[in-house]
Coordinates of C-alpha atoms in Angstrom, one line a residue:
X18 CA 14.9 10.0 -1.3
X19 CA 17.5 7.3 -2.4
X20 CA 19.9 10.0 -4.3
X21 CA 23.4 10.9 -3.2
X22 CA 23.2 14.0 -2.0
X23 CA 25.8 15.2 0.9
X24 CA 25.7 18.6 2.0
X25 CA 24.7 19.5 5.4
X26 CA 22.2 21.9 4.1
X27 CA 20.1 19.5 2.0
X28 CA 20.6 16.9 5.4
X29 CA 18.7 20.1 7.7
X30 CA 16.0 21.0 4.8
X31 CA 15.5 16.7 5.1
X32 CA 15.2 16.4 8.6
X33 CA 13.2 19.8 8.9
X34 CA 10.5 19.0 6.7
X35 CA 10.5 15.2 9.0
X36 CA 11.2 13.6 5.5
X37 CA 14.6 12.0 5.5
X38 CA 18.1 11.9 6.2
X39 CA 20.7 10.7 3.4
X40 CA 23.8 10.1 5.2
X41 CA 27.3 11.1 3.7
X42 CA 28.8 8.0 4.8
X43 CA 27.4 4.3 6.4
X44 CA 25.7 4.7 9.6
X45 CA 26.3 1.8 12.0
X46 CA 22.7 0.6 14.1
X47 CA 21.5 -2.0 16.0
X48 CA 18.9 -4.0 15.6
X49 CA 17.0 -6.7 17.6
X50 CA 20.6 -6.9 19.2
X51 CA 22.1 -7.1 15.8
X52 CA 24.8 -4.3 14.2
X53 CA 23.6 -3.0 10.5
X54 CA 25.9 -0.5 8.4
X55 CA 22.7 1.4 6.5
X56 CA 23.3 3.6 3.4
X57 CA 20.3 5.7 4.3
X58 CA 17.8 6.4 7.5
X59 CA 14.3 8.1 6.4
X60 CA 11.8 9.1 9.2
X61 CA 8.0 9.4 9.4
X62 CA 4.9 9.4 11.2
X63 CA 3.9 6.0 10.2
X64 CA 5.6 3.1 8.0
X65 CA 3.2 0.8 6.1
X66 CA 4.2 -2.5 5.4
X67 CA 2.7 -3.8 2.0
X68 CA 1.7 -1.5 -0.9
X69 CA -1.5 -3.6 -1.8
X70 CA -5.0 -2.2 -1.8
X71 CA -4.9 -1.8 2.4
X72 CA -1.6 -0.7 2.6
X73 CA -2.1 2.3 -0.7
X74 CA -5.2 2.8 1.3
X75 CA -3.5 3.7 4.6
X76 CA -1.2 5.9 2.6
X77 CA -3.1 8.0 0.8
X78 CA -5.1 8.3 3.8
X79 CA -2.8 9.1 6.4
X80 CA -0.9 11.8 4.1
X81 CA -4.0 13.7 3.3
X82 CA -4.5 13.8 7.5
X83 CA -1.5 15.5 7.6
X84 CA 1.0 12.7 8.7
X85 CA 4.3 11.4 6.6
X86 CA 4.6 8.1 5.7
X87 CA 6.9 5.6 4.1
X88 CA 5.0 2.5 2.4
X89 CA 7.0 -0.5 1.9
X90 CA 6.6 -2.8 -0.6
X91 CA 8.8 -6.0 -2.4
X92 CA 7.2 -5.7 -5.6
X93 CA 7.7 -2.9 -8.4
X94 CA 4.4 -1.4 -7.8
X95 CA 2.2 -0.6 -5.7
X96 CA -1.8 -2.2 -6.4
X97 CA -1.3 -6.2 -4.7
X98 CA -3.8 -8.2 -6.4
X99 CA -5.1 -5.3 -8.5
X100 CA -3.6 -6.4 -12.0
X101 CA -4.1 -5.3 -15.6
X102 CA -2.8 -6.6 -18.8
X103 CA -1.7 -4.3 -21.7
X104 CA -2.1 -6.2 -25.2
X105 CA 0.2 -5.4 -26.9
X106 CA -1.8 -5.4 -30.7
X107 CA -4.6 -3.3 -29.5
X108 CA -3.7 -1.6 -26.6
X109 CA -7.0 -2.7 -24.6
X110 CA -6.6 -3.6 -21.2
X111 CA -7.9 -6.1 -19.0
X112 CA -8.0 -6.3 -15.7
X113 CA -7.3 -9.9 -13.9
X114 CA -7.5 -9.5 -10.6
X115 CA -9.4 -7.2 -8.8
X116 CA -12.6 -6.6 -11.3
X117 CA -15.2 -4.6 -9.7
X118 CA -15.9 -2.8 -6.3
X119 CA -18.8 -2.4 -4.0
X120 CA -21.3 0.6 -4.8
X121 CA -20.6 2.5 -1.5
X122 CA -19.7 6.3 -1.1
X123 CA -16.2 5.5 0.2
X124 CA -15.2 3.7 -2.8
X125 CA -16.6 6.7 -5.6
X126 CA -14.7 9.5 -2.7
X127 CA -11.2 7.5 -2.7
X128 CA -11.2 7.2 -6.8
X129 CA -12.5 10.7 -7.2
X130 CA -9.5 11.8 -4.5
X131 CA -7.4 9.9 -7.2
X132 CA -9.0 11.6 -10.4
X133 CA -9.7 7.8 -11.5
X134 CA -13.6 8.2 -13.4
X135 CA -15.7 4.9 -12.7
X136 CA -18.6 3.5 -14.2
X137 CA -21.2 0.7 -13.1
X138 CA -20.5 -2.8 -14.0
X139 CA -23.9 -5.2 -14.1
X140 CA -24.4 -8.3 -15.1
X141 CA -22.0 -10.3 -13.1
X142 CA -22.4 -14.3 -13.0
X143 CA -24.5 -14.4 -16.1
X144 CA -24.1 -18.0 -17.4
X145 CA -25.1 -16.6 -20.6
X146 CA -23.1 -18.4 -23.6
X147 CA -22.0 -21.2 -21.4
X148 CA -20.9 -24.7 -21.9
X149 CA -20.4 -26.8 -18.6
X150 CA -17.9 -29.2 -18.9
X151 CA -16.3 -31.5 -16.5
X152 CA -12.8 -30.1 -16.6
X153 CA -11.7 -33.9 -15.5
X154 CA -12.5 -35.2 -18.5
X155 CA -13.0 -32.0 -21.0
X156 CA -16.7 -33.7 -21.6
X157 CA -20.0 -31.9 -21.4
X158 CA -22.2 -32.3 -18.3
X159 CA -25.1 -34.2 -20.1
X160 CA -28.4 -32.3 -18.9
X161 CA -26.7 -29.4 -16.4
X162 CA -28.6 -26.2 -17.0
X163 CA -27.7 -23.7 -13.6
X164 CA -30.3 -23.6 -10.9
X165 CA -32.7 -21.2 -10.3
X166 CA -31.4 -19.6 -6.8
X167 CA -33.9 -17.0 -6.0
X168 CA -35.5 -18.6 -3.3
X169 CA -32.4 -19.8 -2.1
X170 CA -30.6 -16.3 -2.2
X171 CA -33.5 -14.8 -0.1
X172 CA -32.8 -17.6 2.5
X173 CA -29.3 -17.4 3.0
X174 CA -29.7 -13.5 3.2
X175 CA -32.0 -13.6 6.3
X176 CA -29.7 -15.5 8.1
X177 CA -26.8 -13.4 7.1
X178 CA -29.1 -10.3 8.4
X179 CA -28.8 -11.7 12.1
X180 CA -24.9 -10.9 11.7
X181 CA -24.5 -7.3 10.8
X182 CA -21.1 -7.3 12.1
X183 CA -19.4 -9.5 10.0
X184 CA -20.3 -6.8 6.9
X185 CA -17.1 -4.8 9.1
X186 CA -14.7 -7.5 10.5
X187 CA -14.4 -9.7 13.2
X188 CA -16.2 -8.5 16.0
X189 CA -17.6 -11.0 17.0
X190 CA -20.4 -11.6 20.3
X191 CA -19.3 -14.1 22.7
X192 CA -20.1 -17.0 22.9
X193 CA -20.1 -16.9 18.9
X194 CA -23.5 -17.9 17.7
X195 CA -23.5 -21.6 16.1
X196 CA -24.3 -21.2 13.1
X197 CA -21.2 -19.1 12.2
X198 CA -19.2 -22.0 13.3
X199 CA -20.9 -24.6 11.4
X200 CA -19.1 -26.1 8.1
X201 CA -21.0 -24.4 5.6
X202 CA -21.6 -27.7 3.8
X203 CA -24.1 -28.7 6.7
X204 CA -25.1 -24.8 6.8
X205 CA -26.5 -25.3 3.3
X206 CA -28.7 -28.3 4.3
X207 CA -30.0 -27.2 7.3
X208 CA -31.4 -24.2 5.2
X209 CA -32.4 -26.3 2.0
X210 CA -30.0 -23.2 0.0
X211 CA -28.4 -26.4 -2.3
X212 CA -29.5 -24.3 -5.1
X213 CA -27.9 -21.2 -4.2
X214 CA -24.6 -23.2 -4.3
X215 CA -23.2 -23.5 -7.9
X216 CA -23.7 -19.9 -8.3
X217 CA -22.2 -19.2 -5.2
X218 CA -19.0 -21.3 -5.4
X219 CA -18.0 -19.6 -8.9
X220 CA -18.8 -16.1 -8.1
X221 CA -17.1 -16.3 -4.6
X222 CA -13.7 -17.8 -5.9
X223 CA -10.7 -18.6 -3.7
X224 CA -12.3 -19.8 -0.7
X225 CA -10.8 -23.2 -1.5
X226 CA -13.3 -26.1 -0.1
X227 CA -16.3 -23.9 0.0
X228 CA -18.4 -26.6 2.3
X229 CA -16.0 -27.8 4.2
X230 CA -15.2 -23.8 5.7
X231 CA -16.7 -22.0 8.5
X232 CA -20.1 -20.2 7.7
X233 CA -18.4 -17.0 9.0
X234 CA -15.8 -16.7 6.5
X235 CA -18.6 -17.3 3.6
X236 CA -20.8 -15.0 5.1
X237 CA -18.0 -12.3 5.1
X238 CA -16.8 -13.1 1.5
X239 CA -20.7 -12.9 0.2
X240 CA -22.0 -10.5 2.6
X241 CA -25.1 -7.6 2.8
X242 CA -23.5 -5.2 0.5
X243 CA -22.5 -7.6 -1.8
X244 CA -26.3 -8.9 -2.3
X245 CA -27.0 -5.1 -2.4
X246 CA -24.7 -4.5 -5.5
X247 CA -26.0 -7.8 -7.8
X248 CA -29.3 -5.4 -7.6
X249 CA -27.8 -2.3 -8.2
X250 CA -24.5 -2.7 -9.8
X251 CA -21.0 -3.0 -8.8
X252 CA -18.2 -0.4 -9.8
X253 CA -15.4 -0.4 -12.2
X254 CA -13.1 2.1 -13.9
X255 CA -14.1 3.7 -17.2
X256 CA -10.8 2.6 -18.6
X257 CA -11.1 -0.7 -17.8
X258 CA -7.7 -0.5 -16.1
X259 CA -8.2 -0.7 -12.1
X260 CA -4.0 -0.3 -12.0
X261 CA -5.0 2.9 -12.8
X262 CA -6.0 4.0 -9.0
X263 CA -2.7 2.8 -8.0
X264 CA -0.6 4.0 -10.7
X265 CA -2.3 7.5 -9.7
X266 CA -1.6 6.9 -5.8
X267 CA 2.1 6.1 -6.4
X268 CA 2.2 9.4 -8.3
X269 CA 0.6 11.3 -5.4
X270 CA 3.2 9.9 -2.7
X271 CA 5.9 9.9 -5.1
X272 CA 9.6 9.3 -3.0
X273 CA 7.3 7.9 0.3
X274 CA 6.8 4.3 -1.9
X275 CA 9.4 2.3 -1.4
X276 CA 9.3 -0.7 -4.3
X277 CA 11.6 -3.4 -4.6
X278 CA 12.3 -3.4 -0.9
X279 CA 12.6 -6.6 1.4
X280 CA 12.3 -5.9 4.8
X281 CA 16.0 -7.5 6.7
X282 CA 14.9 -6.6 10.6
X283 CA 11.9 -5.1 12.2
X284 CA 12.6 -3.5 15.8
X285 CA 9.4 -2.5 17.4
X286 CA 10.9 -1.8 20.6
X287 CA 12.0 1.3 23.0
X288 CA 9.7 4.7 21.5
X289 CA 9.3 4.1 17.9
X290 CA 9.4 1.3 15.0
X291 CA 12.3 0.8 13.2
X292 CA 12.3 -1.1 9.9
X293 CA 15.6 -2.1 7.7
X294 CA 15.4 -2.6 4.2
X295 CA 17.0 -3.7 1.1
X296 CA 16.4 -1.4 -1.5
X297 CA 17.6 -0.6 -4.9
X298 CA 19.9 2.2 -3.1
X299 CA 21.3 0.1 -0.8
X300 CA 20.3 -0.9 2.9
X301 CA 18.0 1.7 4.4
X302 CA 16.3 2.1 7.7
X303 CA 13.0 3.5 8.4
X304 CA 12.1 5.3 12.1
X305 CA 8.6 5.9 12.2
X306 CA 6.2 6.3 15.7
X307 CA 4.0 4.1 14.2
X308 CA 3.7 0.8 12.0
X309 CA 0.4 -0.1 9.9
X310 CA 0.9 -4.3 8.9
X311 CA -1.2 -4.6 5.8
X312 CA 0.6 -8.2 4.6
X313 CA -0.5 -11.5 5.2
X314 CA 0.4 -12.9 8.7
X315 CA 1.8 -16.0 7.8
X316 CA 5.2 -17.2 9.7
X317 CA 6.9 -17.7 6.7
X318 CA 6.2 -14.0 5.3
X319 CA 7.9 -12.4 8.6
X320 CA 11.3 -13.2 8.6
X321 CA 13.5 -10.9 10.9
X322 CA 10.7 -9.7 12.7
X323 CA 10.4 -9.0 16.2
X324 CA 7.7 -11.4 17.1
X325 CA 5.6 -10.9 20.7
X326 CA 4.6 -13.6 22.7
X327 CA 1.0 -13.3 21.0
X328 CA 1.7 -12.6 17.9
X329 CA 3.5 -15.9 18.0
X330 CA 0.8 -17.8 19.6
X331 CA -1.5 -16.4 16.6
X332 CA -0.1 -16.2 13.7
X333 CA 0.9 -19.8 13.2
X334 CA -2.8 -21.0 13.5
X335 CA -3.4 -19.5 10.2
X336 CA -4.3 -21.6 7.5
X337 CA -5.0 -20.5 3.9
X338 CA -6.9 -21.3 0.6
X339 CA -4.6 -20.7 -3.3
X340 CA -5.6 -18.5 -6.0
X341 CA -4.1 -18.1 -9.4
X342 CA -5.2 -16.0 -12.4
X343 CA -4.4 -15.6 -16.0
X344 CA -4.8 -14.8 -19.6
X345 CA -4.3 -17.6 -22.2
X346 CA -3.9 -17.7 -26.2
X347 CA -4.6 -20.0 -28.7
X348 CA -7.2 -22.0 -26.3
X349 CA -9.2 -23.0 -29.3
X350 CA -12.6 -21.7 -27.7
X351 CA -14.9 -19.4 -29.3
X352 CA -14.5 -15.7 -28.0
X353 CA -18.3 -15.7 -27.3
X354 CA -18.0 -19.1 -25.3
X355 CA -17.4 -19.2 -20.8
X356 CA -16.9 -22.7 -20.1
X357 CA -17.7 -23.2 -16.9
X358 CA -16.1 -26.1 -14.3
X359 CA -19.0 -28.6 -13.6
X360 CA -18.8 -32.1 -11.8
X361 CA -20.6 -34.7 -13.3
X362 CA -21.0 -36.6 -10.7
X363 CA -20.7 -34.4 -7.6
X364 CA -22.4 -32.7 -4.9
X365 CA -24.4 -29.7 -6.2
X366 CA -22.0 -30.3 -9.4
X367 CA -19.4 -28.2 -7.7
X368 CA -15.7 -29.1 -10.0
X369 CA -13.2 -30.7 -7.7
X370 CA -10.2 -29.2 -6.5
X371 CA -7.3 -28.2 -7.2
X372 CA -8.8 -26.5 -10.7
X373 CA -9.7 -24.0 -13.0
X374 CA -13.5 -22.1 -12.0
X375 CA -13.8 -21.6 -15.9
X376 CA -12.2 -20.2 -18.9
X377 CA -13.8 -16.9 -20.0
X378 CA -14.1 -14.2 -23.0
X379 CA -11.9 -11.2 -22.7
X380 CA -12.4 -7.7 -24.8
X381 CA -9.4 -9.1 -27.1
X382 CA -10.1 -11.5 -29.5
X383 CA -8.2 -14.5 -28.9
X384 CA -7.4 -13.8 -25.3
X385 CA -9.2 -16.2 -22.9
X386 CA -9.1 -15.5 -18.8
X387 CA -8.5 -18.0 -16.5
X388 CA -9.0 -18.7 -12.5
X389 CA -7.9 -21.5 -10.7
X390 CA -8.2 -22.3 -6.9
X391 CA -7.1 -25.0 -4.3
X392 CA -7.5 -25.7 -1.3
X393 CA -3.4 -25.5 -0.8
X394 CA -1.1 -23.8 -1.9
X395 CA 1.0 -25.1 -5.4
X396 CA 3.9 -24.0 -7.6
X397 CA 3.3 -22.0 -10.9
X398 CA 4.6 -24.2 -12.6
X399 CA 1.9 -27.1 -11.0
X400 CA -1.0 -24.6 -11.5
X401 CA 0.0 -23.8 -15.4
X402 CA 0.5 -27.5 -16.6
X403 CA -2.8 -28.3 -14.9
X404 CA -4.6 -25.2 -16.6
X405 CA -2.6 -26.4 -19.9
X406 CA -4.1 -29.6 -19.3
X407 CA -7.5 -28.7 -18.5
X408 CA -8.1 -26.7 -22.1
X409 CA -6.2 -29.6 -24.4
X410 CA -9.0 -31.9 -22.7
X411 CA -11.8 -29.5 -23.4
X412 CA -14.6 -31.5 -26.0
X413 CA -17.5 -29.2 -26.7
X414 CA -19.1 -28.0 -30.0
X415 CA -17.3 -24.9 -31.6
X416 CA -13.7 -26.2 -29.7
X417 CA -11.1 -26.2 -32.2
X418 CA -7.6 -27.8 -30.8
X419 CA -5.3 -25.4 -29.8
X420 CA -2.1 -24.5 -29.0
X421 CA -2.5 -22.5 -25.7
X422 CA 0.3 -20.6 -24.1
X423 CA -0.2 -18.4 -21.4
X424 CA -0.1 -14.5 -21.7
X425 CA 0.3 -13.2 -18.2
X426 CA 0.3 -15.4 -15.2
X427 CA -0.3 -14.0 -11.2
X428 CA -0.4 -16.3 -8.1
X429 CA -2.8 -14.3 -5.5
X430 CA -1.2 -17.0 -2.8
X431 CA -1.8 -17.3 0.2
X432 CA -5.5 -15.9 -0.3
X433 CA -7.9 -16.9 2.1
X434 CA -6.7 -16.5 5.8
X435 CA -8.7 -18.7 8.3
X436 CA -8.9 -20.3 11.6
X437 CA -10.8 -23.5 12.6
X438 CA -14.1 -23.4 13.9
X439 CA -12.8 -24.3 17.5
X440 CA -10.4 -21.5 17.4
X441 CA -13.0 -19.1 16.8
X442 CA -15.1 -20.1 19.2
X443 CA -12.4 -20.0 21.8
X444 CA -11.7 -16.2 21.1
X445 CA -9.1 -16.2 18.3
X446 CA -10.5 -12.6 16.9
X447 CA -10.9 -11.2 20.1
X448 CA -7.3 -11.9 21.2
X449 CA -6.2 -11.1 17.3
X450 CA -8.4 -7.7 17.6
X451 CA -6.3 -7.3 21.4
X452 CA -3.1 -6.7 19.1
X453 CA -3.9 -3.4 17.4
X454 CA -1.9 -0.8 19.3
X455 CA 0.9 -2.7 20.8
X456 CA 4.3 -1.7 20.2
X457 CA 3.4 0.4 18.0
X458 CA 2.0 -1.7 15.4
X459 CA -1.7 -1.2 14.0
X460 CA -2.7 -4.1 11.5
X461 CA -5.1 -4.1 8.6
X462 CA -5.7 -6.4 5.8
X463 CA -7.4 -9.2 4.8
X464 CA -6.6 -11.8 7.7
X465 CA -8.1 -8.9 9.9
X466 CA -11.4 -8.9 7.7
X467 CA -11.8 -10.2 4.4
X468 CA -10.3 -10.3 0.4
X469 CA -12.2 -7.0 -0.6
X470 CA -10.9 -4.0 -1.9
X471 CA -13.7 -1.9 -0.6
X472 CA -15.1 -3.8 2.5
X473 CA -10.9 -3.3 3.8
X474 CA -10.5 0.4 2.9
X475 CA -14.2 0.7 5.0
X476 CA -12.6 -1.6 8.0
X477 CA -9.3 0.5 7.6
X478 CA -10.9 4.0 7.6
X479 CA -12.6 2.9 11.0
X480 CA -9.1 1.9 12.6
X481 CA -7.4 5.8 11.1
X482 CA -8.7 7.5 13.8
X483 CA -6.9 5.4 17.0
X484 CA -3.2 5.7 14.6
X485 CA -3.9 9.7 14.3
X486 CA -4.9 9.4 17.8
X487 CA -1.7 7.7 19.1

């Protein structure tokens, strides 16, 4: 796409096939009232900003419907939070973001379109082999053994039943029922679920303050199918390497990914959107009848972009939760041992943030994985001293002192996406919703449902049909 061909014939076979155009000399355009000299001007049916699990989603999607598309993306791959470490020794990798999807049909029909084989994962938020330690102090929580939720579980998911629609985004009835609005600290005790908590906080990480957040966001980060798949099993690749879906997809679209590309203007107005680039080849501009806006609609994420009225109004309400992940060596802890964050002397035990949730066993000896949340967001370099911190405190049986040294770090910041209560209530969704359509632009992602893989490609395969449509 980005090579320097000149010939008038290859520019006609380009523009005939609706692919490209690579121009023999700069071409001067304007956008947002501002002059550009671009290097190269593709056009497509649809541009996707962001090449994370929504955006590769759209893609593969959208081409096998027949339309062209151009997926931007600032990193040098294409997968978002989807991560998997290599070790170099064995060659074993581990995967330390995205872990496991949701049992449904869509998921096993999008791998199998991919040729990526997957297997069933159970046994998730075993605290088998634990020590539960007060990461404050590195001491053990005298007494702690985890709860028995059962009863609990069964409680919170009758309520959760009176909401099918949160299982599929934010449509939401009007006026929102109450209970979706209350801080789910004071959801808890008005349905005596405290023992559902511990559990709950350390399988559904990155929420930040857990109690203090609207029911509706916990309901949609633990939902239905979620329950479902504790009974039944969650899904994984047989490789152990979830990169491996998008290693495959960027295959599959080949020159229509566009890594290591930061978008300089967006210009959604007049018949089609228009989107100019730095890339490796130099600046480029993509025309395309429609956008699909996968990214995270923070303020500070859209620079040169053509803003409306609402979009303005809405995106700065945002607020979101921090999520960090890694591999560590040399921790001193036993490859058989999860030490798991526990207060001492807190509600429901839950570990105070900003922290690690625990330090956990990995397929490579030696290799310990790490997550860490806040409520905020922090630098890498405050997240790694505190998780350096947090294992030279560590005082349990079998922990030797270490030397630990981090083998892969990824921030997953900003991670949670949410509004206050009041904001909900007064019809934030519905008027966020209101926006798909406009100027072009259809929007997907997490801020429009929730941080999972397969619950988004479900919401996104629902909105395909009014972007073909258009």
């Amino acid at each position: 796409m980005h090579s320097s061909l000149r010939s008038s014939a290859w520019q006609f076979v380009w523009w005939s096939l609706g692919i490209s155009s690579v121009l023999a000399a700069p071409s001067s355009v304007s956008l947002n009232g501002s002059p550009y000299e671009v290097d190269n001007i593709i056009a497509r049916d649809v541009v996707i900003i962001g090449g994370g699990s929504t955006g590769t989603y759209s893609a593969i999607r959208l081409s096998d419907l027949g339309k062209s598309v151009a997926v931007v993306e600032h990193k040098g791959r294409l997968g978002g939070h989807t991560e998997t470490y290599t070790d170099p020794a064995t060659g074993k990798t581990i995967d330390i973001g995205v872990v496991v999807f949701h049992n449904l049909d869509l998921v096993k029909n999008y791998f199998a379109r991919l040729n990526v084989s997957l297997v069933t994962e159970t046994g998730l938020g075993s605290s088998a082999g634990s020590e539960f330690v007060d990461f404050r102090t590195g001491k053990v929580v005298a007494n702690f053994t985890s709860p028995d939720f059962t009863a609990a579980l069964g409680v919170y998911a009758t309520q959760l039943a009176k909401y099918p629609y949160v299982e599929l985004g934010f449509d939401l009835p009007y006026p929102v029922p109450g209970d979706l609005l209350l801080p789910f600290g004071d959801f808890v005790i008005k349905y005596s679920i405290q023992s559902f908590i511990p559990f709950l906080f350390n399988f559904a990480q990155g929420l930040g303050d857990l109690l203090a957040q609207s029911t509706l966001y916990v309901f949609k980060n633990f939902g239905s199918d979620l329950i479902t798949d504790l009974s039944i099993g969650f899904l994984t690749t047989a490789l152990a390497d979830n990169s491996l879906l998008y290693e495959h997809a960027t295959a599959v679209l080949g020159e229509n990914v566009l890594l290591n590309s930061t978008i300089i203007a967006v210009d959604r107005s007049g018949s089609s959107a228009k989107v100019l680039l730095e890339t490796p080849s130099g600046l480029t501009l993509v025309k395309a009848s429609k956008l699909v806006f996968t990214i995270p609609p923070k303020i500070d994420n859209l620079g040169g972009w053509d803003l409306s009225v609402s979009e303005k109004i809405l995106f700065p309400q945002f607020d979101n939760s921090a999520y960090y992940t890694g591999l560590l060596r040399n921790t001193g802890i036993p490859d058989s041992t999860t030490v798991s964050n526990t207060g001492s002397n807190t509600l429901y035990n839950l570990p105070v943030l900003p922290a690690s949730y625990s330090f956990s066993p990995t397929t490579v000896s030696g290799l310990t994985s790490v997550k860490f949340g806040s409520a905020f967001a922090l630098s890498d370099e405050e997240v790694q001293k505190s998780i350096i911190e947090e294992v030279n405190r560590l005082d349990f049986p079998g922990k030797v002192p270490g030397n630990p040294e981090f083998a892969v770090y990824s921030s997953h910041t900003p991670f949670e996406l949410t509004v206050p209560a009041k904001a909900i209530a007064a019809g934030f969704y519905k008027d966020l919703y209101a926006l798909q359509g406009q100027r072009h632009t259809f929007y997907t992602g997490a801020a429009f449902h929730t941080h999972d893989s397969s619950l988004l490609w479900n919401f996104t395969e629902r909105l395909i049909p009014r972007i073909v449509a258009s």
